[in-house]
mmCIF file of N, CA and C in Angstrom:
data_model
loop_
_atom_site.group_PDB
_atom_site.id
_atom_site.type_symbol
_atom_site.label_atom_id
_atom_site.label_comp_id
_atom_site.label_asym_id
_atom_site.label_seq_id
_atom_site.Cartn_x
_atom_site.Cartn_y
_atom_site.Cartn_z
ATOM 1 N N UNK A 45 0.846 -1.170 0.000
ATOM 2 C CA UNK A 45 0.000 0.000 0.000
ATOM 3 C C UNK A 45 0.896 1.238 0.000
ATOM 4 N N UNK A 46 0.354 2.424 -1.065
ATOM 5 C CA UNK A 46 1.058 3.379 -0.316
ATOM 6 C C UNK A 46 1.077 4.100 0.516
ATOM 7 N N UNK A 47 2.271 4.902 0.820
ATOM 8 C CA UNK A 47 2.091 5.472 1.802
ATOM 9 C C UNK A 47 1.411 7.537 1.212
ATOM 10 N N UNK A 48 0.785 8.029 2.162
ATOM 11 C CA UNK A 48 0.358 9.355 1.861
ATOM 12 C C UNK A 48 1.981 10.305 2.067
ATOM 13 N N UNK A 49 2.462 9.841 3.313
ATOM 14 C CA UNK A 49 3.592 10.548 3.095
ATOM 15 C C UNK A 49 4.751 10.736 2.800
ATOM 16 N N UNK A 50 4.777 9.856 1.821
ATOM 17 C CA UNK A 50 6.117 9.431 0.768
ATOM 18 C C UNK A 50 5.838 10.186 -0.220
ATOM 19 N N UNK A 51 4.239 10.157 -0.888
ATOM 20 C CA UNK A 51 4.274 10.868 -2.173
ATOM 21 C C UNK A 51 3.981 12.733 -1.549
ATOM 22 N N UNK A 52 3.619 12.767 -0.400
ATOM 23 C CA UNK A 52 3.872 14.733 -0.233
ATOM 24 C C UNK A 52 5.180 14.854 -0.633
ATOM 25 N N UNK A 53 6.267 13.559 0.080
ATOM 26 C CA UNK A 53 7.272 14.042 0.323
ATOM 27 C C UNK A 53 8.244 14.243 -1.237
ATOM 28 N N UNK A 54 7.888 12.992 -1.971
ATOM 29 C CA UNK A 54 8.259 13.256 -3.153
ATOM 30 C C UNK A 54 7.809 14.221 -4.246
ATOM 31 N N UNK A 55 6.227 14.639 -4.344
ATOM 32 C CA UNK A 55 5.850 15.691 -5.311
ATOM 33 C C UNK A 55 6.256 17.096 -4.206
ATOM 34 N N UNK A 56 6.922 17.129 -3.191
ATOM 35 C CA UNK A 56 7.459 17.825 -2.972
ATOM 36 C C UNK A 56 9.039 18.404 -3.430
ATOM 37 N N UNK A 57 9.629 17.257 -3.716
ATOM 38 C CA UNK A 57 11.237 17.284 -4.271
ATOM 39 C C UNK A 57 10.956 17.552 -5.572
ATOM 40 N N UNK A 58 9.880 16.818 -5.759
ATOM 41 C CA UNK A 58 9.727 17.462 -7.674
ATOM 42 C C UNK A 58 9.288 18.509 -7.978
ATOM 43 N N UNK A 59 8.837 19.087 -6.942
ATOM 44 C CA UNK A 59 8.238 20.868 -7.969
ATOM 45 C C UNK A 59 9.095 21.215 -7.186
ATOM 46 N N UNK A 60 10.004 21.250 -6.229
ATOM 47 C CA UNK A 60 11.295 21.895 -6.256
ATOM 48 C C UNK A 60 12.234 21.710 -7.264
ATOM 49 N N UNK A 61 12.452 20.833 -7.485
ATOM 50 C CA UNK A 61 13.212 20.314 -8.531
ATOM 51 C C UNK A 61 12.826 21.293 -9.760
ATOM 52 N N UNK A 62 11.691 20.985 -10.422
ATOM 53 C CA UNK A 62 10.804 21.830 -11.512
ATOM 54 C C UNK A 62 10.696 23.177 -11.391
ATOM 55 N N UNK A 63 10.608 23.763 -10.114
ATOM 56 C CA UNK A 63 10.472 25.025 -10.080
ATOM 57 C C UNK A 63 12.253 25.939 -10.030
ATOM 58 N N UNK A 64 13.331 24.533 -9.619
ATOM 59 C CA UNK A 64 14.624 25.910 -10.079
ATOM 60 C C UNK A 64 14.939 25.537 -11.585
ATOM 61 N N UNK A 65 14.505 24.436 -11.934
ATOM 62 C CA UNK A 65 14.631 24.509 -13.710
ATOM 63 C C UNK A 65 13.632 25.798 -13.914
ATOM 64 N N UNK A 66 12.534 26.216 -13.737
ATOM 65 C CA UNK A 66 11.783 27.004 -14.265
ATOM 66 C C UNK A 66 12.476 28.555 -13.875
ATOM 67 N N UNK A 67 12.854 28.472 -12.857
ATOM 68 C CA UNK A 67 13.997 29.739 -12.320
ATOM 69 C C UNK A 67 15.231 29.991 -13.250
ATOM 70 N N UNK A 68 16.060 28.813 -13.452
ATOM 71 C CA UNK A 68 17.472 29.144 -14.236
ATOM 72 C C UNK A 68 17.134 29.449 -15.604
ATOM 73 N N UNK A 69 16.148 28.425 -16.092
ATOM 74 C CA UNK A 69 15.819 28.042 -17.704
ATOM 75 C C UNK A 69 17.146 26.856 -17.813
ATOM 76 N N UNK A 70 17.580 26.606 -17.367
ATOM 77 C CA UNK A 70 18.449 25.397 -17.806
ATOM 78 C C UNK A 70 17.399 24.514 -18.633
ATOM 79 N N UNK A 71 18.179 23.520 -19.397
ATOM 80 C CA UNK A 71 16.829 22.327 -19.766
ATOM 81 C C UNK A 71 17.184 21.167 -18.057
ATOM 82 N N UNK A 72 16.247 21.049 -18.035
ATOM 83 C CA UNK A 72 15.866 20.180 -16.979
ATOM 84 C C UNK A 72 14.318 19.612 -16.886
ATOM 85 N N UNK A 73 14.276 18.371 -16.676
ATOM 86 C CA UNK A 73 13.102 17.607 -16.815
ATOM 87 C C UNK A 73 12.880 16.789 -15.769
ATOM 88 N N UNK A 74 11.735 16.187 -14.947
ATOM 89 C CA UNK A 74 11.631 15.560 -14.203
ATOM 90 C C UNK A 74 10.063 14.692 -14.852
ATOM 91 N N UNK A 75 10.869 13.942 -14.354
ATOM 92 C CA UNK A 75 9.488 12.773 -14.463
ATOM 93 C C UNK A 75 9.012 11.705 -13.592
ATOM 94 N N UNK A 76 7.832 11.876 -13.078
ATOM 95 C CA UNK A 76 7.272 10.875 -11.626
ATOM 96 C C UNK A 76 6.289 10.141 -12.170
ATOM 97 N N UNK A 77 7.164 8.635 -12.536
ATOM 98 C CA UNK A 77 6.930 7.396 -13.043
ATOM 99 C C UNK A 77 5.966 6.843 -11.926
ATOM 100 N N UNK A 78 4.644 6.149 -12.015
ATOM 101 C CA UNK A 78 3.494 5.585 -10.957
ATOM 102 C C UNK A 78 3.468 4.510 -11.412
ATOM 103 N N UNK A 79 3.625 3.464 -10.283
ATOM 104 C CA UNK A 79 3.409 1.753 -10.748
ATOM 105 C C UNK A 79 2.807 1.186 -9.733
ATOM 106 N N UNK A 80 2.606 0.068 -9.782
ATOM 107 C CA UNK A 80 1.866 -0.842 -8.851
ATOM 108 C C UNK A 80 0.297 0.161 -7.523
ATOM 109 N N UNK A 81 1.081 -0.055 -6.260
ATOM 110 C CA UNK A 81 0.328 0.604 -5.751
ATOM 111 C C UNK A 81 0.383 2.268 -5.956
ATOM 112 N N UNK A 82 1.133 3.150 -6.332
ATOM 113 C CA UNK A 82 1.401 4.645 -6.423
ATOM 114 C C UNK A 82 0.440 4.638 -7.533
ATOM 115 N N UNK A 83 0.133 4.087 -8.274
ATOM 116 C CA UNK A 83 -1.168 4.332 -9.591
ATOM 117 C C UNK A 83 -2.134 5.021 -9.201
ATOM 118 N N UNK A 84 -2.809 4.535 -7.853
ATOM 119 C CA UNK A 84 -3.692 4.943 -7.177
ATOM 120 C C UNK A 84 -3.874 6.360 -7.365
ATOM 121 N N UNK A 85 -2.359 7.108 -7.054
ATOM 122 C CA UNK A 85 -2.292 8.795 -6.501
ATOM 123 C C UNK A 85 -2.609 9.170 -8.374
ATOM 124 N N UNK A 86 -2.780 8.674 -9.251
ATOM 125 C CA UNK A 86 -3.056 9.491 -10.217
ATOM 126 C C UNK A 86 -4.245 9.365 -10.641
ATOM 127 N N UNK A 87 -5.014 8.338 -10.324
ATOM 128 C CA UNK A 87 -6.303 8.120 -10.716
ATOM 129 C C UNK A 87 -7.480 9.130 -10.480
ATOM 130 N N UNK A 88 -8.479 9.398 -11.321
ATOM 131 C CA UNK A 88 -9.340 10.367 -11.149
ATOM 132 C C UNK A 88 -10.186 9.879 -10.219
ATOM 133 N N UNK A 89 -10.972 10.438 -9.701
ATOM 134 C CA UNK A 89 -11.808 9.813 -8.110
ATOM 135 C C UNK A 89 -11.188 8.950 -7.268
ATOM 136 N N UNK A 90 -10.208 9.151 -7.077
ATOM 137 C CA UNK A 90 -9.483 7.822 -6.289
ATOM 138 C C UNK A 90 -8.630 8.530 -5.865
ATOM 139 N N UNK A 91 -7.925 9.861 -6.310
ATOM 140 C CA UNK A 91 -6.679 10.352 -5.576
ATOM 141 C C UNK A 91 -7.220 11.218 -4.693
ATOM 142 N N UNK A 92 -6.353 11.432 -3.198
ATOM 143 C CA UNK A 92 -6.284 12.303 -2.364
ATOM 144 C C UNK A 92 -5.852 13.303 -2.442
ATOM 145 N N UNK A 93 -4.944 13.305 -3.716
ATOM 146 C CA UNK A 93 -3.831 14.331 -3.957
ATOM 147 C C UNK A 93 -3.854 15.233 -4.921
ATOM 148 N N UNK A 94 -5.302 14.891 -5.699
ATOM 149 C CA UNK A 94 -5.661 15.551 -6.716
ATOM 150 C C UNK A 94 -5.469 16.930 -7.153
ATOM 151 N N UNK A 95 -5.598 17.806 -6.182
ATOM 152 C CA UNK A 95 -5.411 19.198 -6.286
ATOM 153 C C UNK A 95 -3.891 19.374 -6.204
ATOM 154 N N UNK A 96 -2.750 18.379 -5.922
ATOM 155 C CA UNK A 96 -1.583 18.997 -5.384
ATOM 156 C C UNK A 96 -0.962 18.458 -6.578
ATOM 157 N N UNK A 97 -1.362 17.129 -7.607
ATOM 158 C CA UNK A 97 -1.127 16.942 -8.996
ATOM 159 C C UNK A 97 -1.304 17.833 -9.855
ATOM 160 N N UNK A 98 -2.481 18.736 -9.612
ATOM 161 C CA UNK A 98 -3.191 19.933 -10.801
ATOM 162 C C UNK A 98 -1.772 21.109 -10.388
ATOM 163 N N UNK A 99 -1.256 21.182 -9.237
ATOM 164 C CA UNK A 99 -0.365 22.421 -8.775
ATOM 165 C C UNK A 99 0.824 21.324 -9.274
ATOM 166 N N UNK A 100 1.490 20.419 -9.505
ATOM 167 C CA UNK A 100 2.783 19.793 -10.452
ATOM 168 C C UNK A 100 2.573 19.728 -11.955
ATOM 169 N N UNK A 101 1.291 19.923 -12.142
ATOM 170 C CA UNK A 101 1.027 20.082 -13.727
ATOM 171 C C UNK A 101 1.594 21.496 -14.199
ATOM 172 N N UNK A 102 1.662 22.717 -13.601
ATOM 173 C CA UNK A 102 2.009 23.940 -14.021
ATOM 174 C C UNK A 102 2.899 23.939 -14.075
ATOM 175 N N UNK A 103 3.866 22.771 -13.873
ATOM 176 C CA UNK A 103 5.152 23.022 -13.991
ATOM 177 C C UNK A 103 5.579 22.142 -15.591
ATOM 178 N N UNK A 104 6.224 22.627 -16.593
ATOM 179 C CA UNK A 104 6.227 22.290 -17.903
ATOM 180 C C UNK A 104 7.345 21.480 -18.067
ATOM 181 N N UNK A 105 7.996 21.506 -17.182
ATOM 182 C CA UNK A 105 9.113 20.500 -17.172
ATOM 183 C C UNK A 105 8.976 19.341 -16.154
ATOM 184 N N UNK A 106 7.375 19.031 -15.580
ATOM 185 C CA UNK A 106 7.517 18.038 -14.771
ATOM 186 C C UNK A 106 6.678 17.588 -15.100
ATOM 187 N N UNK A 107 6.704 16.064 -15.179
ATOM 188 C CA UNK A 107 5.648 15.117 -16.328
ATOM 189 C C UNK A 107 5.363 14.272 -15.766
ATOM 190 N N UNK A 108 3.961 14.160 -15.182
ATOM 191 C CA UNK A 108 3.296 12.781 -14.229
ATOM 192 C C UNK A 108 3.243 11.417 -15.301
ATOM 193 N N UNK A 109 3.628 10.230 -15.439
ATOM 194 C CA UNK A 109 3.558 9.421 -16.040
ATOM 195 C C UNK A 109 2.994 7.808 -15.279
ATOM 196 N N UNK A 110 1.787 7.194 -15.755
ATOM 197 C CA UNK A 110 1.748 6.149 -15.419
ATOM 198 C C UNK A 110 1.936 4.994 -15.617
ATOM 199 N N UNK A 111 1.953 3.818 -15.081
ATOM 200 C CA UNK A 111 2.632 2.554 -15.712
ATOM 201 C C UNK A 111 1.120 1.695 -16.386
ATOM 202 N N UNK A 112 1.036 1.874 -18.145
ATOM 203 C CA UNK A 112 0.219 1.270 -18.985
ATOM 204 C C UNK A 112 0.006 -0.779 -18.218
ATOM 205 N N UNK A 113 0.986 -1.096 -17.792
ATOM 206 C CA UNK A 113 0.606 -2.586 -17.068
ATOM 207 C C UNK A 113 0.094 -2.400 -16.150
ATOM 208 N N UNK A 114 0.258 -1.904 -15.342
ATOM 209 C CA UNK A 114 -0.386 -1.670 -13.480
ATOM 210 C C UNK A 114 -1.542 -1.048 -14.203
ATOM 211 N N UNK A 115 -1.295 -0.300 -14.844
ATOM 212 C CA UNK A 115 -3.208 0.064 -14.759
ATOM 213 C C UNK A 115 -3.915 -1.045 -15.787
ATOM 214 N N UNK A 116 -3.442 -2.094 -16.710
ATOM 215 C CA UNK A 116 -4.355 -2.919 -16.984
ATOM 216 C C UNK A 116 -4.488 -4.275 -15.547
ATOM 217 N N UNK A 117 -3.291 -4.059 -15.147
ATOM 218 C CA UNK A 117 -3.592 -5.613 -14.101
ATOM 219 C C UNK A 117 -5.007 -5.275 -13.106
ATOM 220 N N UNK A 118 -4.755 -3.880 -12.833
ATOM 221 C CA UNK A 118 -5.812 -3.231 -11.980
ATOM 222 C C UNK A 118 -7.266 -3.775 -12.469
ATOM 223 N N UNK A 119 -7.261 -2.640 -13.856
ATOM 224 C CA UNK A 119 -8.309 -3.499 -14.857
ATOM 225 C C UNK A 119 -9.321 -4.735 -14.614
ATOM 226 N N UNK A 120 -8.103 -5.666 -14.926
ATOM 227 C CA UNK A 120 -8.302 -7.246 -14.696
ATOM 228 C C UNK A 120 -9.304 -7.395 -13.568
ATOM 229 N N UNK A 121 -8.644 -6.404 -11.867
ATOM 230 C CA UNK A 121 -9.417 -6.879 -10.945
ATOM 231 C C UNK A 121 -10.766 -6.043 -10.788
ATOM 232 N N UNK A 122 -11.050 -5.459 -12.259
ATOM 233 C CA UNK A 122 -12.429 -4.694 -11.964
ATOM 234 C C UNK A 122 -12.432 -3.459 -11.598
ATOM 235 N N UNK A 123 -11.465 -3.064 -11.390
ATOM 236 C CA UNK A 123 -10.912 -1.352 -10.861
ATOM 237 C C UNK A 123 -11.542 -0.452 -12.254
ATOM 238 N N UNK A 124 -11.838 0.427 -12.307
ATOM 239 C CA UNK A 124 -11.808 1.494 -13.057
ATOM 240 C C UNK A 124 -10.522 2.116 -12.954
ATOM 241 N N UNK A 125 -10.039 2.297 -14.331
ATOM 242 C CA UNK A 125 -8.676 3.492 -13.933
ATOM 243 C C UNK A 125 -8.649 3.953 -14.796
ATOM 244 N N UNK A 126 -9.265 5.612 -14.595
ATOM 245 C CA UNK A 126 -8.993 6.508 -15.563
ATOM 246 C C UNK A 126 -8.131 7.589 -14.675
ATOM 247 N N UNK A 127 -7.304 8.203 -15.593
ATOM 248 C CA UNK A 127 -6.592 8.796 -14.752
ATOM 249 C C UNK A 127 -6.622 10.503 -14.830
ATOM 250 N N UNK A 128 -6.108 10.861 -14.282
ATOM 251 C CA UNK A 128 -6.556 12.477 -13.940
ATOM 252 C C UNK A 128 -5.527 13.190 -15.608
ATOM 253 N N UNK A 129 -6.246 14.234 -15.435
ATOM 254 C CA UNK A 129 -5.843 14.900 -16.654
ATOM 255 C C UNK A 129 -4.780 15.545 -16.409
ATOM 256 N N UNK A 130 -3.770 15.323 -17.764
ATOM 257 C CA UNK A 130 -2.479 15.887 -17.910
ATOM 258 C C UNK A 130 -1.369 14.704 -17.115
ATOM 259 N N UNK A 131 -1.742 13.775 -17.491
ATOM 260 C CA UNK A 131 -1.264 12.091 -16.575
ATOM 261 C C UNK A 131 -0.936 11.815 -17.923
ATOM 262 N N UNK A 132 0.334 11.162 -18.032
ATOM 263 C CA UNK A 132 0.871 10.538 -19.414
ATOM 264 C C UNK A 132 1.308 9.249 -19.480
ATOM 265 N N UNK A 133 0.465 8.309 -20.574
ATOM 266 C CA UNK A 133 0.718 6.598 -20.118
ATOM 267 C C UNK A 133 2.306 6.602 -20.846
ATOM 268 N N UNK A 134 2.872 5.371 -20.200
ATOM 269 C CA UNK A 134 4.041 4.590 -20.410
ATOM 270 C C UNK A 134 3.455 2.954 -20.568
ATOM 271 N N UNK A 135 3.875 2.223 -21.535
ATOM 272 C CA UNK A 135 3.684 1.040 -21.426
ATOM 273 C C UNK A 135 4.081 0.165 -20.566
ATOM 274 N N UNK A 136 5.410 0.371 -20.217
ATOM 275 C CA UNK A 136 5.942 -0.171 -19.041
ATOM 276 C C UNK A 136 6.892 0.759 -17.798
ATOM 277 N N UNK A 137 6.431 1.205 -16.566
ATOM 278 C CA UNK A 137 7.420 1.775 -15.974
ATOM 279 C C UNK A 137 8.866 1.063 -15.831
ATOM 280 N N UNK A 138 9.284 0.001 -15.654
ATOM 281 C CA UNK A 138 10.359 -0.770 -15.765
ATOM 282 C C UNK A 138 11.098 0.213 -16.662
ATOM 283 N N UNK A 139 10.340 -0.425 -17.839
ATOM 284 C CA UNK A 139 11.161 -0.091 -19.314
ATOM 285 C C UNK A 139 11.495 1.664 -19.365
ATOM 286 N N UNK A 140 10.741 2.073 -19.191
ATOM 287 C CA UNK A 140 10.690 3.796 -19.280
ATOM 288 C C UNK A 140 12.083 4.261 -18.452
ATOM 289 N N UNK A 141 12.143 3.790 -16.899
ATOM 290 C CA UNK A 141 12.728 3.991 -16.040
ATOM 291 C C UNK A 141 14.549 3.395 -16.738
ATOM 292 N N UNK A 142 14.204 2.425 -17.699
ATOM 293 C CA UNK A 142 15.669 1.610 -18.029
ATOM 294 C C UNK A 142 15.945 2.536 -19.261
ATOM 295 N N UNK A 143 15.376 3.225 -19.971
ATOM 296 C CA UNK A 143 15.617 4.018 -20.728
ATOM 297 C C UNK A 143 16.053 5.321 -20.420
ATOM 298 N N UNK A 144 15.367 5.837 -19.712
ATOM 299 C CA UNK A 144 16.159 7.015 -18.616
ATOM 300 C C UNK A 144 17.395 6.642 -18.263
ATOM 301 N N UNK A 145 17.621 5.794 -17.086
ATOM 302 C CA UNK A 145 19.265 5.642 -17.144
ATOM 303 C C UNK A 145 20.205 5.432 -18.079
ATOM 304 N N UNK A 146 19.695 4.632 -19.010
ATOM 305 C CA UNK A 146 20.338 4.114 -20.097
ATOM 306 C C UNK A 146 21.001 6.012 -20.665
ATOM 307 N N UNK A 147 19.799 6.727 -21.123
ATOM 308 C CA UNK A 147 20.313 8.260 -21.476
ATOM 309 C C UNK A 147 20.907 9.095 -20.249
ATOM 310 N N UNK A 148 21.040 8.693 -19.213
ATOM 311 C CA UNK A 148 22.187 9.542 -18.809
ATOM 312 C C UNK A 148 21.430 10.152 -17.308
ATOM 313 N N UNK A 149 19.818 10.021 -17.326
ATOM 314 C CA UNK A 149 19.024 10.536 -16.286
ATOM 315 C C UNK A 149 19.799 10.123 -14.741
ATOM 316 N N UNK A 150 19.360 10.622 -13.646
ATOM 317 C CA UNK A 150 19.214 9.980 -12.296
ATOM 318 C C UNK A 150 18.052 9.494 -12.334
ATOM 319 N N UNK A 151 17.781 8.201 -11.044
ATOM 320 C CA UNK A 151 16.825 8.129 -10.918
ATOM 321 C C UNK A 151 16.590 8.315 -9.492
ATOM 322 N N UNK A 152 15.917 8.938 -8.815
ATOM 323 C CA UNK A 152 15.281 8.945 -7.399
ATOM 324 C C UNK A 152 13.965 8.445 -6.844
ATOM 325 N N UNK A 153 14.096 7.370 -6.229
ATOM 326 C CA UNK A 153 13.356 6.217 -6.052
ATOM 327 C C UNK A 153 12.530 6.915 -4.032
ATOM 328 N N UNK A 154 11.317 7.110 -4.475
ATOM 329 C CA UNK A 154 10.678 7.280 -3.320
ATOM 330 C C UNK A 154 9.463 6.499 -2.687
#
């Protein structure tokens, strides 16, 4: 299950993160990959966090992404999962995440 205060704590590091890219103009990008149980926090009627996703969306360099498998396994068990707007599918977080390092990204695992 997740936890509520792992993800304050992380969409907290990320619109910091996002907001001194938006300060310098450097290119800088962040991206908060959702899998298994964290799917939850992006889902429409289902997140708690909804309003604090709509305040990481204004940031143009920070890109909510979910994992296209976790939300079909969900599926499977009858879940509805549609996800909140401005949420961007990935087919696989694994894969997404191995492609990032592969180009040179960090990854910060929360």
């Amino acid at each position: 299950m997740w936890r509520a205060g792992r993800f304050t704590t992380s969409a907290t590091a990320a619109e910091q993160l996002a907001q001194a890219r938006d300060n310098t103009g450097q290119p800088f990008r962040v991206e908060f990959i959702a899998n298994g149980p964290g799917l939850h926090l992006l889902r429409a009627g289902g997140s708690p966090y909804a309003t604090k996703i709509a305040a990481l969306r204004s940031h143009p360099n920070l890109h909510l992404i979910a994992c296209r498998e976790a939300m079909d396994r969900l599926r499977e068990r009858g879940m509805d999962v549609t996800l909140l707007p401005g949420v961007e599918e990935t087919p696989s977080a694994e894969s997404e995440l191995a492609a990032r390092l592969t180009q040179g990204w960090r990854y910060v695992q929360s």
